[in-house]
GROMACS .gro file of C-alpha atoms in nm:
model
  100
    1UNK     CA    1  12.434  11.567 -14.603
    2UNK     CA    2  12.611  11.900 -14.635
    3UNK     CA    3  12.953  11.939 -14.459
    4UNK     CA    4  13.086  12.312 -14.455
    5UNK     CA    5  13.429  12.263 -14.314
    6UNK     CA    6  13.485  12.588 -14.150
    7UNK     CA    7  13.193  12.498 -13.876
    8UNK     CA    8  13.408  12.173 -13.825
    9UNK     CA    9  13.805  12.317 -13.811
   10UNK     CA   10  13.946  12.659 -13.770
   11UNK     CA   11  14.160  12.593 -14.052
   12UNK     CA   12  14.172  12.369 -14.327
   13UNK     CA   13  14.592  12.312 -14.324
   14UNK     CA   14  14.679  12.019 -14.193
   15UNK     CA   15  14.639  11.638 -14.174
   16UNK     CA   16  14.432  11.655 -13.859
   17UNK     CA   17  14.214  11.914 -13.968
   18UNK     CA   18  14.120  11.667 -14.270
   19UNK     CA   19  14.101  11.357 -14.026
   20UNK     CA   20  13.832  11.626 -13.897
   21UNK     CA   21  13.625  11.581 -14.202
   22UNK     CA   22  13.710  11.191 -14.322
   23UNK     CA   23  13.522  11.121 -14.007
   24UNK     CA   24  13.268  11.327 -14.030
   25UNK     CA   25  13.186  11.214 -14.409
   26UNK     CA   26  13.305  10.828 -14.371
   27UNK     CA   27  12.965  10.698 -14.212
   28UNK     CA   28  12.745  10.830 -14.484
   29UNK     CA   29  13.008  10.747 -14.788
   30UNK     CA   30  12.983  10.368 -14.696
   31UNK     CA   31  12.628  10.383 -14.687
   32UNK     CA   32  12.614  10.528 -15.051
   33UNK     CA   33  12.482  10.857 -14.895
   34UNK     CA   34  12.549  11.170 -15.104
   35UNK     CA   35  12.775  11.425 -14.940
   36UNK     CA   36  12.849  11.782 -15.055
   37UNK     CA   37  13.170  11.937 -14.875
   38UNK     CA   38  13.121  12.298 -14.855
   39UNK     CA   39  13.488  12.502 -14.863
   40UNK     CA   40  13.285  12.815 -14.804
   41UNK     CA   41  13.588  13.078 -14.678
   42UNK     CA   42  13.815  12.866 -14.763
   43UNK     CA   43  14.103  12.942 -15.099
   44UNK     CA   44  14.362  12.605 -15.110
   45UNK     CA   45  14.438  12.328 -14.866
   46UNK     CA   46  14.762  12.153 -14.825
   47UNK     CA   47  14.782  11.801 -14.977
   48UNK     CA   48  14.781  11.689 -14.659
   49UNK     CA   49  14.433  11.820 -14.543
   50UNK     CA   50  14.336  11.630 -14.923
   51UNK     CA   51  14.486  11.315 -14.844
   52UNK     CA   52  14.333  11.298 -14.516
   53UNK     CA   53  13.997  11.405 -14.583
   54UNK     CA   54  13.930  11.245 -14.963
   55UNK     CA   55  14.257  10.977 -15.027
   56UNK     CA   56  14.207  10.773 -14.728
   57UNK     CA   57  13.818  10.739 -14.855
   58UNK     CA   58  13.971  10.525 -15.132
   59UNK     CA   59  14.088  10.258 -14.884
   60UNK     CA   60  13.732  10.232 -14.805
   61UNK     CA   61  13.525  10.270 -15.091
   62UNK     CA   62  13.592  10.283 -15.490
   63UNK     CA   63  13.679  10.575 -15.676
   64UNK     CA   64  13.377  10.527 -15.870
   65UNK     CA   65  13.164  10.527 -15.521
   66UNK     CA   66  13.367  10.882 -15.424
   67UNK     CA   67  13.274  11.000 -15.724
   68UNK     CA   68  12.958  10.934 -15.750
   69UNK     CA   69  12.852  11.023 -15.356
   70UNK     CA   70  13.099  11.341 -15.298
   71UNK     CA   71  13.027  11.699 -15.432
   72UNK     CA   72  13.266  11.941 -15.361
   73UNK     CA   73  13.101  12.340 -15.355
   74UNK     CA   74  13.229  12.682 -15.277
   75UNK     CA   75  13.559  12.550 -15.404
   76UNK     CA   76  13.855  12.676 -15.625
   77UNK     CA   77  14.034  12.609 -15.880
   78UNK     CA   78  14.298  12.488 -15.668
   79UNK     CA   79  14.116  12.261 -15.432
   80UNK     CA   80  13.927  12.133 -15.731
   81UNK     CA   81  14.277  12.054 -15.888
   82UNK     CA   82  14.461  11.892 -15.577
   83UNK     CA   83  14.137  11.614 -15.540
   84UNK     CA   84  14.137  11.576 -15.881
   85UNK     CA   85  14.529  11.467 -15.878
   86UNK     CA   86  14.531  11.293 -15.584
   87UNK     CA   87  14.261  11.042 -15.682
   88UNK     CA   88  14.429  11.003 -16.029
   89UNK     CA   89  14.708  10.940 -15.872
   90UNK     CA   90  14.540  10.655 -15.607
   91UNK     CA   91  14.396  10.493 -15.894
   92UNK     CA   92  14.707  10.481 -16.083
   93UNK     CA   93  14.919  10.343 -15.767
   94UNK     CA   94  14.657  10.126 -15.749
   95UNK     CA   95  14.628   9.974 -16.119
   96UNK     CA   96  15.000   9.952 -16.112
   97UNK     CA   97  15.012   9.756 -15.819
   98UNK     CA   98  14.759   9.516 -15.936
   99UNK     CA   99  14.991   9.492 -16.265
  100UNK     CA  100  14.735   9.630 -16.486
   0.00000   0.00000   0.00000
């Protein structure tokens, strides 16, 4: 499944233009599908668009399972980054909280 987010929101800045996409890409996540998000037109999001679209999938599904399902294209540097340091930082939250 290929989601290009500019046919989906007019921008990408906020957290409701990323609840946009987590619903959009949810359904075929927890079925293992693979999902390539497109940012096409698109030069840095907010970490709020992140955390809406990507973070909350790790309430749902492993970071493992993210990583292995989502592929992120058309991206920068940036956007690539801001993921990137967002899951770490969900997975650290998370270890720490489980006292490991």
């Amino acid at each position: 499944m290929v989601v290009k987010v500019m046919d989906h929101v007019r921008t990408a800045s906020s957290y409701e233009d990323g609840d946009v996409i987590f619903r959009l890409i949810l359904p075929p996540v927890m079925e293992g599908q693979r999902v390539e998000v497109d940012f096409t037109g698109i030069t840095s999001v907010p970490s709020a668009f992140v955390n809406a679209a990507f973070v909350r999938l790790l309430e749902q599904v492993s970071l493992e399972r993210a990583r292995e399902v989502l592929t992120f294209v058309q991206s920068t540097r940036q956007i690539n980054e801001l993921i990137r340091s967002r899951f770490e930082f969900v997975e650290q939250e998370k270890k720490r909280l489980a006292g490991v």
